Coordinates of N, CA and C and ligand atoms in Angstrom, one line a residue:
X1 N -2.0 -7.5 29.5 CA -2.7 -6.7 28.4 C -2.7 -5.4 29.1
X2 N -2.7 -4.5 28.0 CA -2.6 -2.8 28.7 C -3.7 -1.9 27.7
X3 N -4.2 -1.5 28.2 CA -5.8 -0.7 27.4 C -5.6 0.2 27.0
X4 N -5.7 0.0 25.5 CA -5.4 1.3 24.8 C -6.7 2.8 24.4
X5 N -8.0 1.7 24.1 CA -8.9 2.8 23.9 C -10.3 2.0 24.4
X6 N -10.6 3.0 25.7 CA -11.9 2.4 26.5 C -13.1 2.6 25.6
X7 N -14.3 2.0 26.1 CA -15.4 1.6 26.0 C -16.0 3.0 25.3
X8 N -15.9 4.1 26.4 CA -16.3 5.5 26.1 C -15.4 6.3 24.8
X9 N -14.2 5.9 24.7 CA -13.2 6.5 23.7 C -13.8 5.6 22.4
X10 N -14.1 4.6 22.3 CA -14.5 4.2 21.6 C -15.8 4.9 20.4
X11 N -17.1 5.0 22.1 CA -18.1 5.1 21.5 C -18.2 6.4 21.0
X12 N -17.3 7.6 21.7 CA -17.6 8.7 21.4 C -17.0 9.2 19.9
X13 N -16.0 8.2 19.5 CA -15.2 8.2 18.4 C -16.6 7.8 17.3
X14 N -16.8 6.5 17.4 CA -18.1 6.3 16.1 C -18.8 7.3 16.5
X15 N -19.3 8.0 16.8 CA -20.9 9.0 17.1 C -20.0 9.8 15.9
X16 N -19.4 10.4 16.1 CA -18.7 11.2 15.2 C -18.5 10.8 13.7
X17 N -17.7 9.8 13.6 CA -17.5 9.0 12.3 C -19.2 8.6 11.7
X18 N -19.8 8.4 12.4 CA -21.4 8.2 12.0 C -21.6 9.6 11.2
X19 N -21.2 10.6 11.8 CA -21.7 12.1 12.0 C -20.9 12.2 10.1
X20 N -19.8 12.2 10.4 CA -19.0 12.4 8.8 C -19.3 11.9 8.1
X21 N -20.3 10.6 8.4 CA -20.1 9.5 6.9 C -21.8 9.8 6.1
X22 N -22.6 10.4 7.4 CA -24.0 11.1 6.9 C -23.8 12.0 6.6
X23 N -23.0 13.1 6.7 CA -22.7 14.2 5.6 C -21.9 14.6 4.8
X24 N -21.6 13.0 4.0 CA -21.2 13.1 2.7 C -21.7 12.1 2.0
X25 N -23.0 11.7 2.2 CA -24.0 11.3 0.8 C -25.1 11.8 0.9
X26 N -26.1 12.1 -0.2 CA -27.2 12.9 -0.3 C -28.5 12.1 1.2
X27 N -28.7 12.9 1.6 CA -29.8 12.7 2.7 C -31.1 11.6 2.2
X28 N -31.4 11.7 1.2 CA -32.4 10.6 0.8 C -32.1 9.4 0.2
X29 N -30.6 9.5 0.1 CA -30.0 7.8 -0.4 C -29.8 7.0 0.6
X30 N -30.0 5.8 0.1 CA -29.8 4.6 1.1 C -28.5 4.6 1.0
X31 N -27.5 4.0 2.2 CA -26.2 3.7 1.9 C -26.0 2.0 2.4
X32 N -25.3 1.1 2.1 CA -25.2 0.0 2.4 C -24.1 -0.1 3.1
X33 N -24.4 -0.6 4.4 CA -22.7 -1.2 4.8 C -22.4 -2.6 4.6
X34 N -21.4 -2.9 4.3 CA -21.0 -4.1 4.2 C -20.1 -4.8 5.3
X35 N -20.1 -4.9 6.3 CA -19.2 -5.8 7.4 C -18.8 -6.5 7.0
X36 N -17.1 -6.6 7.4 CA -15.9 -7.8 7.4 C -15.8 -8.7 8.5
X37 N -16.6 -9.1 8.6 CA -16.5 -10.4 9.7 C -14.9 -11.0 9.7
X38 N -14.8 -11.7 10.8 CA -15.3 -11.6 12.0 C -15.2 -10.6 12.8
X39 N -14.0 -9.4 12.6 CA -13.6 -8.7 13.4 C -14.3 -7.1 13.5
X40 N -14.9 -7.4 12.3 CA -15.6 -5.7 12.4 C -17.2 -5.8 13.0
X41 N -17.3 -7.2 13.3 CA -19.0 -7.4 13.4 C -19.5 -5.8 14.9
X42 N -18.6 -5.6 15.7 CA -18.9 -5.0 16.9 C -19.1 -3.4 16.5
X43 N -17.9 -3.0 15.5 CA -17.8 -1.7 14.9 C -19.2 -1.5 14.4
X44 N -19.5 -2.2 13.4 CA -20.7 -2.5 12.5 C -21.4 -2.2 13.3
X45 N -22.3 -3.0 14.6 CA -23.1 -2.4 15.4 C -23.3 -1.7 15.9
X46 N -22.3 -0.8 16.5 CA -22.4 0.5 17.1 C -22.5 1.5 15.9
X47 N -21.6 1.6 14.9 CA -21.6 2.3 13.8 C -23.4 2.4 13.2
X48 N -23.6 1.5 12.8 CA -24.9 1.6 12.7 C -25.8 2.2 13.3
X49 N -25.9 1.8 14.4 CA -26.4 2.6 15.7 C -26.8 3.9 15.9
X50 N -25.4 4.3 15.1 CA -25.2 6.1 15.7 C -25.9 6.6 13.9
X51 N -26.4 6.0 13.2 CA -26.6 6.2 12.2 C -28.3 7.0 12.2
X52 N -28.7 7.8 11.6 CA -30.1 8.0 11.4 C -30.7 7.9 10.2
X53 N -29.8 7.8 8.8 CA -30.0 7.9 7.4 C -30.9 6.4 7.3
X54 N -31.3 6.5 6.3 CA -31.5 5.0 5.3 C -30.7 4.2 5.1
X55 N -30.2 2.9 6.3 CA -29.0 2.0 6.1 C -29.5 0.7 5.4
X56 N -28.8 -0.1 5.2 CA -28.9 -1.3 4.8 C -27.6 -2.3 5.4
X57 N -27.4 -3.5 5.9 CA -26.5 -3.9 5.6 C -26.5 -5.4 5.2
X58 N -24.7 -5.6 5.2 CA -24.7 -7.0 4.9 C -23.3 -7.6 5.2
X59 N -22.9 -8.8 5.0 CA -21.5 -8.7 5.5 C -21.2 -10.2 4.7
X60 N -19.7 -10.0 4.8 CA -18.6 -10.3 4.1 C -17.5 -10.9 4.6
X61 N -16.9 -12.5 4.5 CA -16.1 -13.1 5.5 C -15.1 -13.2 4.4
X62 N -13.7 -12.8 5.1 CA -12.3 -13.0 4.8 C -11.7 -13.5 5.5
X63 N -10.6 -13.9 5.3 CA -9.4 -14.7 6.6 C -8.1 -14.4 5.5
X64 N -7.5 -14.1 6.8 CA -6.2 -13.7 5.9 C -5.1 -14.3 6.9
X65 N -5.2 -14.7 8.5 CA -4.3 -14.4 8.9 C -4.4 -16.0 9.8
X66 N -3.5 -17.0 10.2 CA -3.4 -18.5 10.3 C -3.2 -18.2 12.0
X67 N -3.6 -18.3 12.9 CA -3.6 -18.2 14.2 C -2.0 -17.3 14.1
X68 N -1.7 -16.2 13.8 CA -0.3 -15.6 13.7 C -0.9 -13.9 14.0
X69 N 0.0 -13.4 14.5 CA -0.1 -11.6 14.8 C 0.6 -11.5 13.0
X70 N 1.0 -12.0 12.5 CA 1.8 -11.6 11.3 C 0.7 -11.8 9.9
X71 N 0.7 -11.3 9.1 CA -0.6 -11.3 7.8 C 0.2 -12.6 7.3
X72 N -0.5 -13.5 6.8 CA 0.2 -14.2 5.9 C 0.3 -13.8 4.2
X73 N -0.5 -12.8 4.2 CA -0.4 -12.3 3.2 C -1.3 -12.8 1.7
X74 N -2.2 -13.8 2.5 CA -2.7 -14.5 1.3 C -4.2 -14.2 1.9
X75 N -5.5 -13.6 1.1 CA -6.3 -13.3 1.7 C -7.6 -14.1 0.9
X76 N -8.5 -14.7 1.7 CA -9.4 -16.0 0.5 C -10.7 -15.6 1.9
X77 N -11.4 -15.5 1.0 CA -13.1 -15.3 0.6 C -13.8 -16.3 1.2
X78 N -14.5 -16.1 2.4 CA -14.9 -17.5 3.0 C -16.6 -17.2 3.0
X79 N -16.9 -15.9 3.0 CA -18.5 -16.0 2.6 C -18.6 -14.6 1.6
X80 N -19.4 -14.5 0.7 CA -19.9 -13.8 -0.2 C -21.2 -12.6 0.6
X81 N -21.0 -11.1 0.0 CA -22.3 -10.2 0.5 C -23.6 -11.7 -0.1
X82 N -24.9 -11.1 0.8 CA -26.0 -12.2 -0.2 C -26.4 -11.2 -1.2
X83 N -26.4 -10.1 -1.9 CA -27.6 -9.4 -2.0 C -26.7 -8.6 -3.1
X84 N -27.0 -7.9 -4.3 CA -26.3 -7.4 -5.6 C -26.1 -5.6 -4.9
X85 N -24.5 -5.4 -5.0 CA -24.1 -3.8 -5.0 C -24.3 -2.6 -5.8
X86 N -24.7 -3.6 -7.1 CA -24.6 -2.5 -8.6 C -25.7 -1.3 -8.0
X87 N -25.1 -0.1 -8.3 CA -25.6 1.3 -8.1 C -26.0 1.6 -6.5
X88 N -25.3 1.1 -6.0 CA -25.6 1.6 -5.0 C -24.6 2.0 -3.8
X89 N -25.1 2.9 -3.3 CA -23.8 3.5 -2.0 C -23.1 2.6 -1.1
X90 N -22.1 1.6 -1.4 CA -21.3 0.9 -0.8 C -20.5 1.4 0.7
X91 N -20.4 1.1 1.7 CA -19.3 1.2 2.2 C -18.6 0.2 3.5
X92 N -17.5 -0.5 3.2 CA -16.6 -1.3 3.6 C -16.8 -1.2 5.0
X93 N -17.0 -1.9 5.8 CA -16.9 -1.9 7.5 C -16.0 -2.4 7.9
X94 N -14.4 -2.2 8.4 CA -13.5 -3.2 8.4 C -13.0 -3.1 10.0
X95 N -12.7 -3.8 10.6 CA -11.7 -3.9 12.1 C -10.5 -2.8 12.2
X96 N -9.7 -3.2 11.3 CA -8.1 -2.5 11.3 C -7.6 -2.8 9.9
X97 N -6.8 -1.9 9.4 CA -6.1 -1.7 8.5 C -4.7 -1.7 8.8
X98 N -3.9 -2.8 8.4 CA -2.9 -3.3 8.5 C -1.4 -2.9 7.6
X99 N -1.4 -3.9 6.8 CA -0.4 -4.2 5.7 C -1.5 -3.6 4.5
X100 N -3.0 -3.6 4.4 CA -3.8 -3.0 3.9 C -4.4 -4.2 2.2
X101 N -3.0 -5.2 2.5 CA -4.0 -6.5 1.9 C -4.9 -7.1 1.6
X102 N -5.9 -7.0 2.9 CA -7.1 -7.4 2.9 C -8.4 -6.2 2.5
X103 N -8.0 -5.1 2.6 CA -9.1 -4.2 2.0 C -8.9 -4.2 0.5
X104 N -7.6 -4.0 0.2 CA -7.0 -4.2 -1.5 C -8.1 -5.1 -2.1
X105 N -8.0 -6.3 -1.4 CA -8.5 -7.3 -2.4 C -9.9 -7.0 -2.1
X106 N -10.7 -6.8 -1.0 CA -11.9 -6.4 -1.0 C -12.4 -5.6 -1.8
X107 N -11.7 -4.5 -1.9 CA -12.1 -3.2 -3.1 C -12.1 -3.7 -3.8
X108 N -11.0 -4.4 -4.6 CA -11.3 -5.2 -5.7 C -12.5 -5.8 -5.9
X109 N -12.7 -6.8 -5.4 CA -13.7 -7.7 -5.8 C -15.6 -6.5 -5.8
X110 N -15.5 -5.8 -4.6 CA -16.6 -5.3 -4.5 C -16.8 -4.4 -5.6
X111 N -15.9 -3.3 -6.3 CA -15.3 -2.8 -7.3 C -16.2 -3.1 -8.2
X112 N -15.9 -4.6 -8.4 CA -16.1 -5.3 -9.9 C -17.4 -5.4 -9.7
X113 N -18.2 -4.8 -9.3 CA -19.8 -5.5 -9.2 C -20.5 -4.2 -9.5
X114 N -20.0 -3.3 -9.8 CA -20.0 -1.6 -10.2 C -21.2 -1.1 -9.1
X115 N -21.2 -0.6 -7.8 CA -21.6 0.1 -6.9 C -21.6 1.8 -7.3
X116 N -22.4 2.4 -7.0 CA -22.2 3.8 -7.0 C -21.1 4.5 -6.6
X117 N -21.1 4.0 -5.1 CA -20.2 4.9 -4.9 C -19.5 3.5 -3.7
X118 N -18.4 3.7 -3.9 CA -17.6 2.8 -2.8 C -16.5 3.6 -2.0
X119 N -17.1 3.2 -0.9 CA -16.1 3.8 0.4 C -15.7 2.8 1.1
X120 N -14.1 3.1 2.5 CA -14.7 2.2 3.4 C -14.3 2.8 4.5
X121 N -14.5 2.3 5.5 CA -14.6 2.7 7.3 C -13.9 1.4 7.7
X122 N -12.8 2.0 8.9 CA -11.7 1.3 9.4 C -11.7 1.9 10.9
X123 N -12.1 1.0 12.0 CA -11.9 1.7 13.5 C -10.3 1.9 13.5
X124 N -9.5 1.4 13.2 CA -8.3 1.6 13.5 C -7.4 1.3 12.6
X125 N -6.1 2.0 12.1 CA -5.2 2.0 10.7 C -3.5 1.9 12.3
X126 N -2.8 1.0 10.8 CA -1.4 0.9 11.7 C -0.7 1.4 10.4
X127 N -0.5 2.7 10.1 CA 0.6 3.1 8.6 C 1.5 2.8 8.5
X128 N 2.1 2.3 9.8 CA 3.6 2.0 9.7 C 3.6 0.5 9.2
X129 N 2.6 -0.1 8.9 CA 2.8 -1.2 8.6 C 2.5 -1.4 7.2
X130 N 1.9 -0.5 6.5 CA 1.3 -0.6 5.5 C 2.2 -1.1 4.3
X131 N 1.8 -2.3 3.4 CA 2.2 -2.6 2.2 C 1.8 -2.1 0.9
X132 N 0.2 -2.1 0.8 CA -0.3 -1.5 -0.1 C -0.5 -0.2 0.2
X133 N -0.5 0.9 -0.7 CA -1.3 2.3 -0.1 C -3.0 2.3 -0.7
X134 N -3.4 1.8 0.7 CA -4.7 1.3 0.2 C -5.5 2.9 1.0
X135 N -6.8 2.8 -0.3 CA -7.9 4.5 0.7 C -8.6 3.7 1.8
X136 N -8.5 4.3 2.3 CA -9.5 4.7 3.4 C -10.3 5.9 3.8
X137 N -11.2 6.1 3.3 CA -12.0 7.4 3.6 C -12.4 8.0 5.1
X138 N -12.7 6.4 6.1 CA -13.3 7.0 7.0 C -12.0 6.2 8.2
X139 N -11.5 7.4 9.6 CA -10.6 5.8 10.2 C -11.1 6.4 11.5
X140 N -11.4 5.4 12.4 CA -11.5 5.9 13.5 C -10.3 6.1 14.7
X141 N -9.4 5.5 14.6 CA -8.5 5.9 15.6 C -6.6 5.2 14.6
X142 N -5.7 6.2 13.9 CA -4.4 5.8 14.0 C -3.5 5.4 15.3
X143 N -3.3 3.9 15.6 CA -2.1 3.4 16.5 C -0.7 2.8 15.7
X144 N 0.0 2.6 16.9 CA 1.1 2.3 16.4 C 1.0 0.7 16.3
X145 N 2.4 0.3 15.9 CA 2.7 -1.0 15.1 C 2.5 -1.9 16.7
X146 N 1.5 -2.1 17.3 CA 0.9 -3.2 18.2 C -0.3 -3.9 17.6
X147 N 0.4 -5.2 18.7 CA -1.1 -6.1 18.3 C -2.1 -5.9 19.2
X148 N -3.3 -5.8 18.3 CA -3.9 -5.4 19.8 C -5.3 -5.7 19.4
X149 N -6.6 -6.6 20.7 CA -7.3 -7.5 20.7 C -8.4 -6.6 21.3
X150 N -9.9 -7.2 20.9 CA -10.6 -6.9 21.7 C -11.8 -5.9 20.9
X151 N -13.1 -5.6 21.1 CA -13.8 -5.2 20.6 C -14.3 -5.8 18.9
X152 N -14.0 -6.3 19.0 CA -14.4 -7.5 17.5 C -13.2 -8.2 17.5
X153 N -11.8 -7.9 17.5 CA -10.4 -8.1 17.2 C -9.9 -9.3 17.8
X154 N -9.5 -10.3 17.5 CA -9.1 -11.7 17.9 C -7.5 -11.8 18.1
X155 N -6.9 -12.5 18.7 CA -5.8 -13.2 18.8 C -6.3 -14.8 18.6
X156 N -6.2 -15.7 17.6 CA -6.5 -17.2 18.0 C -8.2 -17.2 18.4
X157 N -8.9 -16.2 17.9 CA -10.2 -16.6 17.9 C -10.5 -15.8 19.4
X158 N -9.6 -15.4 20.6 CA -9.7 -14.8 22.2 C -9.7 -13.6 21.7
X159 N -10.9 -13.1 22.6 CA -10.5 -11.4 23.0 C -11.3 -11.1 22.4
X160 N -12.4 -11.4 21.3 CA -13.0 -10.9 20.6 C -14.7 -9.6 21.4
X161 N -14.6 -10.3 22.4 CA -15.7 -9.9 23.4 C -15.5 -8.7 24.2
X162 N -14.4 -8.8 24.4 CA -14.0 -7.6 25.2 C -14.7 -5.6 24.8
X163 N -14.9 -5.1 26.1 CA -15.7 -4.1 25.6 C -14.8 -2.9 25.1
X164 N -13.3 -3.0 25.2 CA -12.1 -2.1 24.9 C -11.2 -2.3 24.1
X165 N -10.4 -2.1 23.5 CA -9.4 -2.3 23.0 C -8.0 -2.3 23.4
X166 N -7.2 -3.6 23.6 CA -5.9 -3.4 24.2 C -5.0 -4.6 23.8
X167 N -3.6 -4.0 24.0 CA -2.5 -4.1 23.4 C -2.2 -5.5 23.8
X168 N -2.2 -6.7 23.0 CA -1.5 -8.1 23.4 C -0.2 -8.2 23.9
X169 N 0.1 -8.6 24.9 CA 2.1 -8.5 25.5 C 2.0 -9.9 24.6
X170 N 3.6 -9.7 24.0 CA 4.2 -10.7 22.9 C 5.4 -11.2 23.6
X171 N 5.3 -11.6 24.5 CA 6.7 -12.1 25.2 C 7.6 -12.4 24.8
Ligands
IMP201 P1 -4.0 -6.5 6.4 O1 -4.5 -7.3 5.6 O2 -2.6 -6.9 6.7 O3 -4.4 -4.9 6.3 O4 -4.8 -6.9 7.9 C1 -6.2 -6.6 7.7 C2 -6.7 -7.9 8.7 O5 -5.6 -8.0 9.8 C3 -7.9 -7.5 10.1 O6 -8.8 -7.4 9.5 C4 -7.5 -8.0 11.1 O7 -8.5 -9.0 10.9 C5 -6.1 -8.8 11.3 N1 -5.5 -7.8 12.1 C6 -4.8 -7.0 11.7 N2 -3.5 -6.4 12.7 C7 -4.6 -6.8 13.5 C8 -4.2 -6.4 15.2 O8 -3.5 -5.7 15.7 N3 -4.9 -7.6 15.8 C9 -6.0 -8.4 15.2 N4 -5.9 -8.6 14.5 C10 -5.6 -7.7 13.5
MG202 MG1 -10.5 -8.5 9.7

C-alpha cells in the first residue's frame, strides 16, 4: 500500500473545511451533521471537533458495495436517522464520492424530509468516475481513480483504522 494523504494533511484540510462550513451559516443557527456509516465516521469525528458553532449529529447507514472495489450501483438503506430533519440546516458527511450514486440517493431521501438547507461534505472525490453529476459543496481532496483505504474507508471491512489514506494495490 502506498501512502496518499498522511494524518497531518488530513487534519490540516479538515480544519480549513470546518471554517469554510461555519462561514456559510448564520452564527446563531444550528448545523445538523448526518454522517454516512460506516466510512464517514472518522471524518465526522474530526470535522465536528474542528467546529465551534452549535452542532448536532446523527448517522445514517447505506451499503452499495459487496466486498468489491467497484460499485454495484445498488444502494440500500441499512439505518435511517433518528430525528426529524424538517426545518434544519443539514449537512451530509461522507467519506468519498465516486460514481455519485450513493450521494444522489441520500440527497433525494433527505431532501424529501424538508430540511431548511441540505448540503454535502465529502472528504475525498474521484471526479473521473462520476456517473451522476451530484452536487457536493465541500470537498476535502480530489484524487485520481485509485481505490483508497484508511481513515474510515475499507476494503472488505479492513483498513478502516489506518490514521492515513493509502492506495490499495490491486495486483
Ligand atoms: P459511489 O456511490 O460510487 O459514489 O460510491 C460511494 C461509496 O463507495 C463510498 O461511500 C465508499 O463507501 C465507497 N467507495 C468508493 N470509492 C472507494 C474507495 O476508493 N475506497 C473505499 N471505498 C470507496
Ligand atoms: Mg461510504
